Amino acid sequence: MNWHATRLASDDNVATALQDIAAGDAIVVIAPNATIDLVALESIRLCHKIALSDIAPGDAVVKYGQCIGVATAAIRRGAWVHVHNL
């Protein structure tokens, strides 16, 4: 199985891309004790973050089981998470 991204902790709402991902790609995220299937809404570069669920403005973005920032705009499941919305 080819994994495209990894979720580092079970309560993370973002995953880290393990390769460049194109908009529209069906991707597989390896997660603790599971895999998650989703579709990338936009291009996501290697090591950048992809949302695993919808994140509302003001919601915490969680990676490594820790809050790494707050969403400044609505982020849809499958969207790129970076400085433009975090």
Short mmCIF file of N, CA and C in Angstrom, two decimals, residues 55-59 70-75:
data_model
loop_
_atom_site.label_atom_id
_atom_site.label_comp_id
_atom_site.label_asym_id
_atom_site.label_seq_id
_atom_site.Cartn_x
_atom_site.Cartn_y
_atom_site.Cartn_z
N ILE A 55 -12.23 22.36 9.53
CA ILE A 55 -11.74 23.13 10.67
C ILE A 55 -12.31 24.54 10.52
N ALA A 56 -13.02 25.00 11.52
CA ALA A 56 -13.66 26.32 11.48
C ALA A 56 -12.67 27.41 11.92
N PRO A 57 -12.91 28.65 11.46
CA PRO A 57 -12.08 29.75 11.95
C PRO A 57 -12.10 29.80 13.48
N GLY A 58 -10.93 29.94 14.07
CA GLY A 58 -10.82 29.97 15.52
C GLY A 58 -10.56 28.62 16.15
N ASP A 59 -10.76 27.53 15.39
CA ASP A 59 -10.49 26.19 15.92
C ASP A 59 -8.99 25.92 15.97
N VAL A 70 -4.04 28.34 15.26
CA VAL A 70 -5.49 28.50 15.18
C VAL A 70 -5.86 28.83 13.74
N ALA A 71 -6.92 28.22 13.25
CA ALA A 71 -7.38 28.49 11.89
C ALA A 71 -7.84 29.94 11.78
N THR A 72 -7.35 30.64 10.76
CA THR A 72 -7.75 32.02 10.53
C THR A 72 -8.86 32.11 9.48
N ALA A 73 -9.16 30.99 8.85
CA ALA A 73 -10.21 30.89 7.83
C ALA A 73 -10.76 29.48 7.89
N ALA A 74 -11.90 29.27 7.28
CA ALA A 74 -12.46 27.91 7.19
C ALA A 74 -11.51 27.04 6.37
N ILE A 75 -11.26 25.83 6.86
CA ILE A 75 -10.39 24.88 6.17
C ILE A 75 -11.21 23.61 5.95
#
